[in-house]
GROMACS .gro file of C-alpha atoms in nm:
model
  481
    1MET     CA    1   2.598  -0.632   3.750
    2ASN     CA    2   2.404  -0.291   3.835
    3ARG     CA    3   2.117  -0.235   3.639
    4PRO     CA    4   2.090   0.120   3.486
    5ALA     CA    5   1.886   0.405   3.650
    6ARG     CA    6   1.513   0.398   3.576
    7PRO     CA    7   1.421   0.624   3.303
    8ASP     CA    8   1.149   0.883   3.375
    9ALA     CA    9   0.763   0.804   3.228
   10PRO     CA   10   0.815   0.981   2.905
   11GLN     CA   11   1.126   0.791   2.813
   12SER     CA   12   0.991   0.475   2.903
   13PHE     CA   13   0.731   0.490   2.682
   14ALA     CA   14   0.951   0.589   2.404
   15GLU     CA   15   1.150   0.295   2.462
   16LEU     CA   16   0.857   0.089   2.496
   17LEU     CA   17   0.733   0.237   2.146
   18PHE     CA   18   1.076   0.171   1.969
   19ARG     CA   19   1.068  -0.193   2.087
   20LEU     CA   20   0.711  -0.275   1.986
   21LEU     CA   21   0.721  -0.054   1.612
   22PRO     CA   22   0.979  -0.098   1.369
   23PHE     CA   23   1.127   0.204   1.210
   24ALA     CA   24   1.033   0.414   1.509
   25ASP     CA   25   1.400   0.492   1.601
   26ALA     CA   26   1.427   0.676   1.245
   27ALA     CA   27   1.394   1.001   1.469
   28SER     CA   28   1.708   1.236   1.496
   29VAL     CA   29   1.802   1.540   1.607
   30ASP     CA   30   1.731   1.695   1.291
   31LEU     CA   31   1.404   1.520   1.252
   32PRO     CA   32   1.249   1.464   1.570
   33LEU     CA   33   0.959   1.213   1.598
   34PRO     CA   34   0.687   1.478   1.636
   35ARG     CA   35   0.755   1.626   1.323
   36LEU     CA   36   0.816   1.286   1.168
   37LEU     CA   37   0.467   1.155   1.272
   38ARG     CA   38   0.325   1.482   1.141
   39LEU     CA   39   0.449   1.461   0.798
   40SER     CA   40   0.334   1.091   0.798
   41LEU     CA   41  -0.028   1.241   0.787
   42PHE     CA   42  -0.022   1.251   0.427
   43GLN     CA   43   0.007   0.864   0.432
   44PHE     CA   44  -0.284   0.841   0.659
   45SER     CA   45  -0.518   1.041   0.358
   46VAL     CA   46  -0.345   0.797   0.115
   47GLY     CA   47  -0.451   0.530   0.341
   48MET     CA   48  -0.803   0.659   0.370
   49ALA     CA   49  -0.869   0.701  -0.007
   50THR     CA   50  -0.739   0.314  -0.032
   51VAL     CA   51  -1.014   0.186   0.182
   52LEU     CA   52  -1.270   0.389   0.010
   53LEU     CA   53  -1.172   0.275  -0.343
   54ASN     CA   54  -1.045  -0.082  -0.284
   55GLY     CA   55  -1.284  -0.171   0.032
   56THR     CA   56  -1.628   0.046   0.116
   57LEU     CA   57  -1.711   0.154  -0.247
   58ASN     CA   58  -1.646  -0.178  -0.455
   59ARG     CA   59  -1.873  -0.372  -0.198
   60VAL     CA   60  -2.136  -0.083  -0.234
   61MET     CA   61  -2.109  -0.079  -0.600
   62VAL     CA   62  -2.170  -0.459  -0.656
   63VAL     CA   63  -2.417  -0.538  -0.344
   64GLU     CA   64  -2.613  -0.227  -0.296
   65LEU     CA   65  -2.575  -0.065  -0.653
   66GLY     CA   66  -2.592  -0.410  -0.827
   67THR     CA   67  -2.279  -0.311  -1.060
   68PRO     CA   68  -2.097  -0.608  -1.227
   69THR     CA   69  -1.785  -0.705  -1.046
   70TRP     CA   70  -1.611  -0.675  -1.351
   71LEU     CA   71  -1.688  -0.324  -1.423
   72VAL     CA   72  -1.608  -0.257  -1.056
   73ALA     CA   73  -1.287  -0.410  -1.063
   74LEU     CA   74  -1.190  -0.196  -1.358
   75LEU     CA   75  -1.307   0.111  -1.189
   76ILE     CA   76  -1.083  -0.023  -0.907
   77ALA     CA   77  -0.776  -0.065  -1.120
   78VAL     CA   78  -0.827   0.314  -1.316
   79PRO     CA   79  -0.637   0.472  -1.048
   80LEU     CA   80  -0.346   0.230  -1.109
   81LEU     CA   81  -0.302   0.386  -1.449
   82ALA     CA   82  -0.120   0.652  -1.289
   83ALA     CA   83   0.133   0.412  -1.105
   84PRO     CA   84   0.378   0.352  -1.377
   85PHE     CA   85   0.448   0.700  -1.360
   86ARG     CA   86   0.565   0.707  -1.030
   87ALA     CA   87   0.898   0.671  -1.119
   88LEU     CA   88   0.884   0.947  -1.351
   89ILE     CA   89   0.710   1.146  -1.089
   90GLY     CA   90   0.967   1.095  -0.837
   91HIS     CA   91   1.257   1.170  -1.091
   92LYS     CA   92   1.042   1.508  -1.165
   93SER     CA   93   1.057   1.611  -0.791
   94ASP     CA   94   1.407   1.544  -0.775
   95THR     CA   95   1.491   1.781  -1.053
   96HIS     CA   96   1.179   2.006  -1.010
   97ARG     CA   97   1.244   2.367  -1.127
   98SER     CA   98   1.106   2.640  -0.912
   99VAL     CA   99   1.196   3.012  -0.806
  100LEU     CA  100   1.057   2.933  -0.466
  101GLY     CA  101   1.302   2.665  -0.379
  102TRP     CA  102   1.082   2.386  -0.319
  103ARG     CA  103   1.129   2.057  -0.498
  104ARG     CA  104   0.865   1.812  -0.330
  105VAL     CA  105   0.627   2.041  -0.169
  106PRO     CA  106   0.439   2.160  -0.483
  107TYR     CA  107   0.399   1.775  -0.618
  108ILE     CA  108   0.236   1.694  -0.253
  109TRP     CA  109   0.006   1.984  -0.292
  110PHE     CA  110  -0.119   1.942  -0.619
  111GLY     CA  111  -0.141   1.601  -0.575
  112SER     CA  112  -0.366   1.652  -0.263
  113LEU     CA  113  -0.598   1.893  -0.480
  114MET     CA  114  -0.620   1.644  -0.744
  115GLN     CA  115  -0.709   1.371  -0.466
  116PHE     CA  116  -0.982   1.615  -0.320
  117GLY     CA  117  -1.151   1.678  -0.656
  118GLY     CA  118  -1.165   1.300  -0.733
  119LEU     CA  119  -1.337   1.239  -0.403
  120ALA     CA  120  -1.560   1.520  -0.420
  121ILE     CA  121  -1.729   1.420  -0.723
  122MET     CA  122  -1.708   1.037  -0.685
  123PRO     CA  123  -2.056   0.995  -0.475
  124PHE     CA  124  -2.240   1.154  -0.735
  125ALA     CA  125  -2.077   0.971  -1.008
  126LEU     CA  126  -2.174   0.627  -0.819
  127LEU     CA  127  -2.539   0.721  -0.774
  128LEU     CA  128  -2.571   0.752  -1.133
  129LEU     CA  129  -2.478   0.392  -1.185
  130LYS     CA  130  -2.808   0.315  -1.010
  131GLY     CA  131  -3.049   0.396  -1.301
  132GLU     CA  132  -2.997   0.257  -1.662
  133GLU     CA  133  -3.110   0.600  -1.837
  134ASN     CA  134  -2.799   0.775  -1.660
  135PHE     CA  135  -2.562   0.473  -1.670
  136THR     CA  136  -2.311   0.548  -1.937
  137LEU     CA  137  -2.275   0.919  -1.783
  138GLY     CA  138  -2.229   0.760  -1.442
  139MET     CA  139  -1.960   0.529  -1.563
  140VAL     CA  140  -1.758   0.802  -1.743
  141ALA     CA  141  -1.781   1.032  -1.417
  142ALA     CA  142  -1.698   0.742  -1.198
  143ALA     CA  143  -1.400   0.669  -1.416
  144ALA     CA  144  -1.286   1.010  -1.401
  145ALA     CA  145  -1.340   1.051  -1.031
  146PHE     CA  146  -1.145   0.732  -0.982
  147LEU     CA  147  -0.862   0.843  -1.199
  148LEU     CA  148  -0.841   1.187  -1.074
  149THR     CA  149  -0.829   1.028  -0.705
  150GLY     CA  150  -0.552   0.768  -0.793
  151VAL     CA  151  -0.325   1.036  -0.997
  152GLY     CA  152  -0.351   1.262  -0.708
  153PHE     CA  153  -0.236   1.012  -0.404
  154HIS     CA  154   0.007   0.859  -0.631
  155THR     CA  155   0.167   1.192  -0.675
  156THR     CA  156   0.131   1.286  -0.291
  157GLN     CA  157   0.272   0.947  -0.184
  158THR     CA  158   0.575   0.933  -0.442
  159ALA     CA  159   0.670   1.308  -0.352
  160GLY     CA  160   0.603   1.258   0.019
  161LEU     CA  161   0.792   0.967   0.055
  162ALA     CA  162   1.088   1.154  -0.119
  163LEU     CA  163   1.049   1.422   0.118
  164VAL     CA  164   1.133   1.195   0.386
  165ALA     CA  165   1.429   1.075   0.234
  166ASP     CA  166   1.533   1.430   0.183
  167LEU     CA  167   1.458   1.527   0.547
  168ALA     CA  168   1.619   1.201   0.742
  169PRO     CA  169   1.972   1.142   0.766
  170GLU     CA  170   2.126   0.912   0.555
  171ASP     CA  171   2.164   0.628   0.814
  172LYS     CA  172   1.791   0.662   0.929
  173ARG     CA  173   1.666   0.712   0.568
  174PRO     CA  174   1.542   0.375   0.531
  175ARG     CA  175   1.356   0.329   0.856
  176ALA     CA  176   1.203   0.677   0.826
  177VAL     CA  177   1.027   0.569   0.493
  178ALA     CA  178   0.905   0.258   0.627
  179LEU     CA  179   0.760   0.404   0.961
  180HIS     CA  180   0.546   0.609   0.675
  181TYR     CA  181   0.461   0.287   0.531
  182VAL     CA  182   0.347   0.190   0.878
  183MET     CA  183   0.130   0.505   0.912
  184LEU     CA  184  -0.055   0.430   0.573
  185LEU     CA  185  -0.163   0.099   0.732
  186VAL     CA  186  -0.284   0.289   1.044
  187GLY     CA  187  -0.501   0.535   0.838
  188MET     CA  188  -0.620   0.228   0.689
  189MET     CA  189  -0.723   0.074   0.964
  190PHE     CA  190  -0.878   0.332   1.129
  191SER     CA  191  -1.028   0.478   0.833
  192ALA     CA  192  -1.175   0.118   0.770
  193PHE     CA  193  -1.336   0.101   1.145
  194VAL     CA  194  -1.464   0.456   1.136
  195ILE     CA  195  -1.621   0.452   0.787
  196GLY     CA  196  -1.787   0.068   0.858
  197GLY     CA  197  -1.926   0.218   1.158
  198VAL     CA  198  -2.081   0.499   1.001
  199LEU     CA  199  -2.225   0.302   0.697
  200ALA     CA  200  -2.362   0.027   0.932
  201ASP     CA  201  -2.693   0.142   0.842
  202PHE     CA  202  -2.654   0.234   0.474
  203SER     CA  203  -2.806   0.506   0.301
  204ASN     CA  204  -2.726   0.725  -0.021
  205THR     CA  205  -2.701   1.015   0.166
  206LYS     CA  206  -2.445   0.876   0.424
  207LEU     CA  207  -2.242   0.751   0.126
  208VAL     CA  208  -2.218   1.126  -0.003
  209GLN     CA  209  -2.152   1.235   0.340
  210VAL     CA  210  -1.889   1.012   0.422
  211ILE     CA  211  -1.703   1.044   0.087
  212GLN     CA  212  -1.696   1.430   0.079
  213GLY     CA  213  -1.588   1.415   0.452
  214CYS     CA  214  -1.287   1.237   0.346
  215ALA     CA  215  -1.225   1.477   0.044
  216VAL     CA  216  -1.229   1.757   0.256
  217LEU     CA  217  -1.022   1.562   0.554
  218THR     CA  218  -0.753   1.502   0.293
  219VAL     CA  219  -0.654   1.858   0.244
  220ILE     CA  220  -0.662   1.948   0.609
  221LEU     CA  221  -0.441   1.638   0.692
  222ASN     CA  222  -0.207   1.721   0.385
  223THR     CA  223  -0.173   2.095   0.475
  224VAL     CA  224  -0.074   2.007   0.834
  225ALA     CA  225   0.166   1.729   0.710
  226ILE     CA  226   0.394   1.953   0.490
  227TRP     CA  227   0.348   2.273   0.676
  228LYS     CA  228   0.747   2.402   0.731
  229GLN     CA  229   0.837   2.064   0.678
  230GLU     CA  230   1.058   2.159   0.349
  231ALA     CA  231   1.342   2.412   0.370
  232ARG     CA  232   1.352   2.677   0.048
  233ASN     CA  233   1.670   2.594  -0.154
  234PRO     CA  234   1.689   2.734  -0.481
  235ARG     CA  235   1.998   2.586  -0.558
  236LEU     CA  236   1.811   2.251  -0.584
  237THR     CA  237   1.555   2.351  -0.775
  238LYS     CA  238   1.732   2.515  -1.086
  239GLY     CA  239   1.621   2.196  -1.328
  240LEU     CA  240   1.846   1.960  -1.476
  241GLN     CA  241   2.210   2.102  -1.501
  242PRO     CA  242   2.402   2.043  -1.853
  243GLY     CA  243   2.542   1.714  -1.885
  244ALA     CA  244   2.273   1.560  -1.615
  245PRO     CA  245   2.156   1.217  -1.682
  246THR     CA  246   1.800   1.221  -1.813
  247PHE     CA  247   1.533   1.011  -1.671
  248SER     CA  248   1.553   0.757  -1.944
  249GLN     CA  249   1.935   0.717  -1.867
  250LEU     CA  250   1.870   0.697  -1.472
  251TRP     CA  251   1.641   0.432  -1.524
  252HIS     CA  252   1.825   0.223  -1.771
  253ASP     CA  253   2.116   0.246  -1.500
  254PHE     CA  254   1.884   0.127  -1.229
  255VAL     CA  255   1.737  -0.157  -1.373
  256LYS     CA  256   2.054  -0.295  -1.612
  257SER     CA  257   2.178  -0.461  -1.289
  258GLY     CA  258   2.049  -0.843  -1.294
  259ARG     CA  259   1.975  -0.818  -0.933
  260ASN     CA  260   1.777  -0.502  -0.923
  261ALA     CA  261   1.560  -0.658  -1.245
  262ARG     CA  262   1.473  -0.951  -1.075
  263LEU     CA  263   1.385  -0.792  -0.740
  264LEU     CA  264   1.132  -0.556  -0.918
  265THR     CA  265   1.011  -0.905  -1.083
  266ALA     CA  266   0.953  -1.066  -0.769
  267ILE     CA  267   0.781  -0.751  -0.615
  268GLY     CA  268   0.561  -0.736  -0.898
  269ILE     CA  269   0.436  -1.107  -0.882
  270GLY     CA  270   0.391  -1.059  -0.486
  271ALA     CA  271   0.214  -0.767  -0.525
  272ALA     CA  272  -0.013  -0.894  -0.804
  273GLY     CA  273  -0.092  -1.228  -0.586
  274PHE     CA  274  -0.191  -1.020  -0.266
  275ALA     CA  275  -0.394  -0.767  -0.447
  276MET     CA  276  -0.613  -0.967  -0.676
  277GLN     CA  277  -0.825  -1.020  -0.396
  278ASP     CA  278  -0.886  -0.628  -0.305
  279ALA     CA  279  -1.221  -0.606  -0.508
  280LEU     CA  280  -1.337  -0.955  -0.395
  281LEU     CA  281  -1.298  -0.994  -0.014
  282GLU     CA  282  -1.570  -0.736   0.088
  283PRO     CA  283  -1.794  -0.888  -0.195
  284TYR     CA  284  -1.729  -1.207  -0.086
  285GLY     CA  285  -1.797  -1.150   0.265
  286GLY     CA  286  -2.154  -0.989   0.164
  287GLU     CA  287  -2.251  -1.234  -0.134
  288ILE     CA  288  -2.153  -1.565   0.003
  289LEU     CA  289  -2.138  -1.499   0.368
  290GLY     CA  290  -2.441  -1.256   0.378
  291LEU     CA  291  -2.239  -1.009   0.576
  292SER     CA  292  -2.349  -0.614   0.622
  293VAL     CA  293  -2.150  -0.313   0.497
  294GLY     CA  294  -2.021  -0.216   0.826
  295ALA     CA  295  -1.911  -0.583   0.874
  296THR     CA  296  -1.748  -0.630   0.556
  297THR     CA  297  -1.567  -0.313   0.575
  298GLY     CA  298  -1.398  -0.463   0.902
  299LEU     CA  299  -1.252  -0.717   0.663
  300THR     CA  300  -1.036  -0.417   0.543
  301GLY     CA  301  -0.960  -0.319   0.914
  302ALA     CA  302  -0.863  -0.664   1.010
  303TRP     CA  303  -0.632  -0.687   0.685
  304ALA     CA  304  -0.473  -0.334   0.800
  305LEU     CA  305  -0.440  -0.486   1.139
  306GLY     CA  306  -0.275  -0.780   1.040
  307SER     CA  307  -0.024  -0.542   0.826
  308LEU     CA  308   0.042  -0.407   1.146
  309LEU     CA  309   0.136  -0.723   1.309
  310GLY     CA  310   0.359  -0.809   1.001
  311PHE     CA  311   0.556  -0.500   1.067
  312MET     CA  312   0.608  -0.585   1.445
  313LEU     CA  313   0.743  -0.922   1.355
  314SER     CA  314   0.949  -0.767   1.070
  315GLY     CA  315   1.108  -0.546   1.304
  316ARG     CA  316   1.210  -0.821   1.555
  317ALA     CA  317   1.321  -1.036   1.269
  318LEU     CA  318   1.533  -0.760   1.117
  319ALA     CA  319   1.676  -0.687   1.440
  320ARG     CA  320   1.809  -1.039   1.480
  321GLY     CA  321   1.980  -0.960   1.126
  322TRP     CA  322   1.738  -1.149   0.870
  323ASP     CA  323   1.805  -1.051   0.534
  324PRO     CA  324   1.510  -0.833   0.394
  325LEU     CA  325   1.437  -1.074   0.123
  326ARG     CA  326   1.421  -1.362   0.342
  327LEU     CA  327   1.157  -1.154   0.526
  328ALA     CA  328   0.967  -1.079   0.210
  329GLY     CA  329   0.964  -1.479   0.124
  330ALA     CA  330   0.839  -1.540   0.510
  331GLY     CA  331   0.577  -1.305   0.406
  332LEU     CA  332   0.465  -1.478   0.085
  333VAL     CA  333   0.449  -1.817   0.286
  334VAL     CA  334   0.220  -1.678   0.531
  335GLY     CA  335   0.015  -1.523   0.258
  336ILE     CA  336  -0.015  -1.863   0.088
  337ASN     CA  337  -0.192  -2.012   0.413
  338ALA     CA  338  -0.403  -1.703   0.465
  339PHE     CA  339  -0.563  -1.773   0.121
  340LEU     CA  340  -0.623  -2.097   0.212
  341VAL     CA  341  -0.838  -2.015   0.512
  342VAL     CA  342  -1.039  -1.748   0.286
  343LEU     CA  343  -1.075  -2.025   0.030
  344PHE     CA  344  -1.251  -2.246   0.283
  345ALA     CA  345  -1.458  -1.964   0.488
  346GLY     CA  346  -1.695  -2.001   0.210
  347PRO     CA  347  -1.780  -2.376   0.221
  348PHE     CA  348  -1.787  -2.366   0.601
  349ALA     CA  349  -2.012  -2.046   0.627
  350ALA     CA  350  -1.751  -1.932   0.874
  351PRO     CA  351  -1.727  -1.534   0.892
  352LEU     CA  352  -1.456  -1.590   1.174
  353MET     CA  353  -1.233  -1.780   0.908
  354LEU     CA  354  -1.289  -1.496   0.679
  355TYR     CA  355  -1.180  -1.245   0.905
  356ALA     CA  356  -0.898  -1.459   1.029
  357GLY     CA  357  -0.788  -1.494   0.666
  358ALA     CA  358  -0.798  -1.096   0.589
  359LEU     CA  359  -0.584  -1.097   0.928
  360GLY     CA  360  -0.306  -1.331   0.773
  361ILE     CA  361  -0.311  -1.171   0.448
  362GLY     CA  362  -0.229  -0.832   0.599
  363VAL     CA  363   0.038  -1.031   0.815
  364GLY     CA  364   0.188  -1.155   0.490
  365LEU     CA  365   0.172  -0.854   0.282
  366GLY     CA  366   0.329  -0.658   0.567
  367LEU     CA  367   0.641  -0.878   0.590
  368PHE     CA  368   0.670  -0.860   0.210
  369SER     CA  369   0.636  -0.498   0.190
  370VAL     CA  370   0.888  -0.443   0.449
  371GLY     CA  371   1.118  -0.688   0.315
  372THR     CA  372   1.108  -0.544  -0.041
  373LEU     CA  373   1.109  -0.218   0.065
  374MET     CA  374   1.407  -0.217   0.276
  375GLU     CA  375   1.590  -0.345   0.012
  376ALA     CA  376   1.491  -0.113  -0.241
  377MET     CA  377   1.631   0.169   0.001
  378ASN     CA  378   1.952  -0.020   0.053
  379ILE     CA  379   2.003   0.020  -0.346
  380ALA     CA  380   1.862   0.388  -0.336
  381ASP     CA  381   2.099   0.655  -0.386
  382GLY     CA  382   2.037   0.977  -0.196
  383GLU     CA  383   2.055   1.201  -0.492
  384THR     CA  384   1.794   0.997  -0.692
  385ALA     CA  385   1.562   0.884  -0.376
  386GLY     CA  386   1.276   0.981  -0.567
  387LEU     CA  387   1.352   0.749  -0.866
  388ALA     CA  388   1.432   0.458  -0.627
  389LEU     CA  389   1.126   0.483  -0.424
  390GLY     CA  390   0.909   0.550  -0.731
  391ALA     CA  391   1.036   0.234  -0.911
  392TRP     CA  392   0.932   0.058  -0.624
  393GLY     CA  393   0.599   0.201  -0.593
  394ALA     CA  394   0.549   0.176  -0.965
  395VAL     CA  395   0.604  -0.147  -0.987
  396GLN     CA  396   0.399  -0.270  -0.695
  397ALA     CA  397   0.118  -0.069  -0.747
  398THR     CA  398   0.092  -0.121  -1.148
  399CYS     CA  399   0.100  -0.513  -1.103
  400ALA     CA  400  -0.167  -0.478  -0.809
  401GLY     CA  401  -0.365  -0.301  -1.043
  402LEU     CA  402  -0.344  -0.557  -1.304
  403GLY     CA  403  -0.422  -0.826  -1.018
  404ILE     CA  404  -0.739  -0.651  -0.912
  405ALA     CA  405  -0.855  -0.622  -1.279
  406VAL     CA  406  -0.787  -0.960  -1.367
  407GLY     CA  407  -0.950  -1.083  -1.057
  408GLY     CA  408  -1.269  -0.909  -1.115
  409LEU     CA  409  -1.284  -1.068  -1.495
  410LEU     CA  410  -1.181  -1.393  -1.386
  411ARG     CA  411  -1.452  -1.398  -1.106
  412ASP     CA  412  -1.705  -1.308  -1.347
  413ALA     CA  413  -1.605  -1.544  -1.621
  414VAL     CA  414  -1.599  -1.858  -1.390
  415ALA     CA  415  -1.926  -1.769  -1.273
  416ALA     CA  416  -2.081  -1.727  -1.612
  417LEU     CA  417  -1.956  -2.047  -1.707
  418VAL     CA  418  -2.050  -2.243  -1.410
  419GLN     CA  419  -2.395  -2.058  -1.353
  420SER     CA  420  -2.644  -2.298  -1.235
  421HIS     CA  421  -3.037  -2.251  -1.255
  422ASP     CA  422  -3.080  -2.474  -0.967
  423ALA     CA  423  -3.167  -2.294  -0.666
  424ALA     CA  424  -3.002  -2.505  -0.431
  425ALA     CA  425  -2.676  -2.489  -0.620
  426THR     CA  426  -2.654  -2.138  -0.695
  427MET     CA  427  -2.467  -2.016  -0.404
  428ALA     CA  428  -2.207  -2.299  -0.481
  429MET     CA  429  -2.151  -2.178  -0.826
  430ARG     CA  430  -2.112  -1.803  -0.736
  431ALA     CA  431  -1.857  -1.913  -0.439
  432THR     CA  432  -1.683  -2.108  -0.733
  433GLY     CA  433  -1.569  -1.783  -0.916
  434TYR     CA  434  -1.417  -1.626  -0.594
  435GLY     CA  435  -1.238  -1.976  -0.509
  436THR     CA  436  -1.081  -1.959  -0.869
  437VAL     CA  437  -0.929  -1.600  -0.783
  438TYR     CA  438  -0.811  -1.724  -0.455
  439ILE     CA  439  -0.617  -2.046  -0.575
  440LEU     CA  440  -0.469  -1.830  -0.868
  441GLU     CA  441  -0.309  -1.598  -0.607
  442ILE     CA  442  -0.186  -1.904  -0.421
  443ALA     CA  443   0.005  -1.993  -0.738
  444LEU     CA  444   0.117  -1.634  -0.790
  445LEU     CA  445   0.270  -1.625  -0.423
  446LEU     CA  446   0.460  -1.934  -0.515
  447ALA     CA  447   0.596  -1.818  -0.815
  448GLY     CA  448   0.712  -1.515  -0.603
  449LEU     CA  449   0.900  -1.762  -0.384
  450ALA     CA  450   1.069  -1.913  -0.680
  451ALA     CA  451   1.153  -1.539  -0.806
  452ILE     CA  452   1.297  -1.383  -0.480
  453GLY     CA  453   1.457  -1.743  -0.355
  454PRO     CA  454   1.788  -1.686  -0.553
  455LEU     CA  455   1.820  -1.333  -0.464
  456VAL     CA  456   1.813  -1.412  -0.074
  457GLY     CA  457   2.158  -1.600  -0.086
  458TYR     CA  458   2.336  -1.302  -0.186
  459GLN     CA  459   2.499  -1.163   0.122
  460ARG     CA  460   2.584  -0.793   0.119
  461GLN     CA  461   2.810  -0.864   0.435
  462PRO     CA  462   3.025  -1.141   0.563
  463ALA     CA  463   2.865  -1.412   0.803
  464SER     CA  464   2.922  -1.304   1.142
  465GLY     CA  465   2.956  -1.673   1.266
  466GLU     CA  466   2.935  -1.997   1.123
  467GLY     CA  467   2.693  -2.076   1.389
  468ASP     CA  468   2.448  -1.824   1.337
  469PRO     CA  469   2.166  -1.967   1.069
  470LEU     CA  470   2.049  -1.620   0.956
  471ALA     CA  471   2.409  -1.573   0.846
  472ARG     CA  472   2.397  -1.850   0.604
  473PRO     CA  473   2.263  -1.845   0.246
  474PHE     CA  474   1.894  -1.862   0.219
  475GLY     CA  475   1.727  -2.005  -0.110
  476LEU     CA  476   1.380  -2.120  -0.191
  477ALA     CA  477   1.443  -2.480  -0.061
  478GLU     CA  478   1.507  -2.325   0.270
  479PHE     CA  479   1.189  -2.145   0.287
  480PRO     CA  480   0.948  -2.306   0.532
  481THR     CA  481   0.640  -2.509   0.432
   0.00000   0.00000   0.00000
């Protein structure tokens, strides 16, 4: 058999890219890869904000500023107050009324401005937390900054993903949306390493410069991302037509299916299980293992790198015919083992185990996110893409925020209960609070397996062959142990 002619270098690189990264073949004639990647810059800015809020700032507030962990966890959870409204934001962008003919661009733009405003005032609000005389003012200002940033990037992300769904052909839509989720992780990984390197020698001045630099970069990236992406179409921006279903009716129709409701439940449980450590992983490395600010920020980079590895593995699994929910279940199993590694990193005083655990958490979350996102896109209607993606994001982000808040509260509560004044036992007692949270996360991921297992047994397509193990029904009992 003759081999095909060897393609030129650019084609070979493109084929290699398509082979290594899942969903890179989302490009089409109408939406080429350069344009698709330029549009994904808004996800880069969202990833940058996520690293600041969930990674760097929680470590700085807990260790450098001495803010109680439960208070930091609540502040980090404040942006998630906007998460339940993501489905509504998506619906509003679906039915936005505008004489300009844009549905998604106004939401992306104003979301970017809110994100910029929140980041611009955030460093000064945090510095007020250092002094007791201005602590109350600092808390109010910090809560406002976190909320404004959260509302901004939730609005930007929901409308941006809906724009991707609008621009991509129907057969490419799920892969295009998932590719943008990959870019979110790339942004998180890159931002974590850069911010960690800049803050390796920590000072208040550097903190202000880093956060405000991220604010300016947010506006630049998002402007480049949406430039000439959405064509003006006044016909689509006349608002709700007479007799058109309202948001409540559409939402009721979306969740009335038992399968959809159970899917959202499984997404919520898994998201809470993976996210509960978001406010604790870096303080855990700094307080228990004595790592520096730069070193603990690297944990977020390791987590993001693991998520990218999870996406690569998911691409191979989906190419071999795996059910998306089988993939999500495998991610939960990986996450359980990763949390066990993190749990034992403290007693063994092994920073490498902590990095390995963070990497494993990222791999598990990547598999879980790809599986549930692909399943959500499979049930999405093109006319209500904003609602479907908003529902996925709303459940995931809301439960993640609740998990973050509960994790911080539980850690401090357990630490207070077992606090010992014996100098030799102090470190062990402080580690007990973190360990309790990690054990609870393992239990939640097990519950997520129980919730998602029955759904995997439903096959949308008939089995291609009796000998194919991936074509057989797959339930909780078949998950690897």
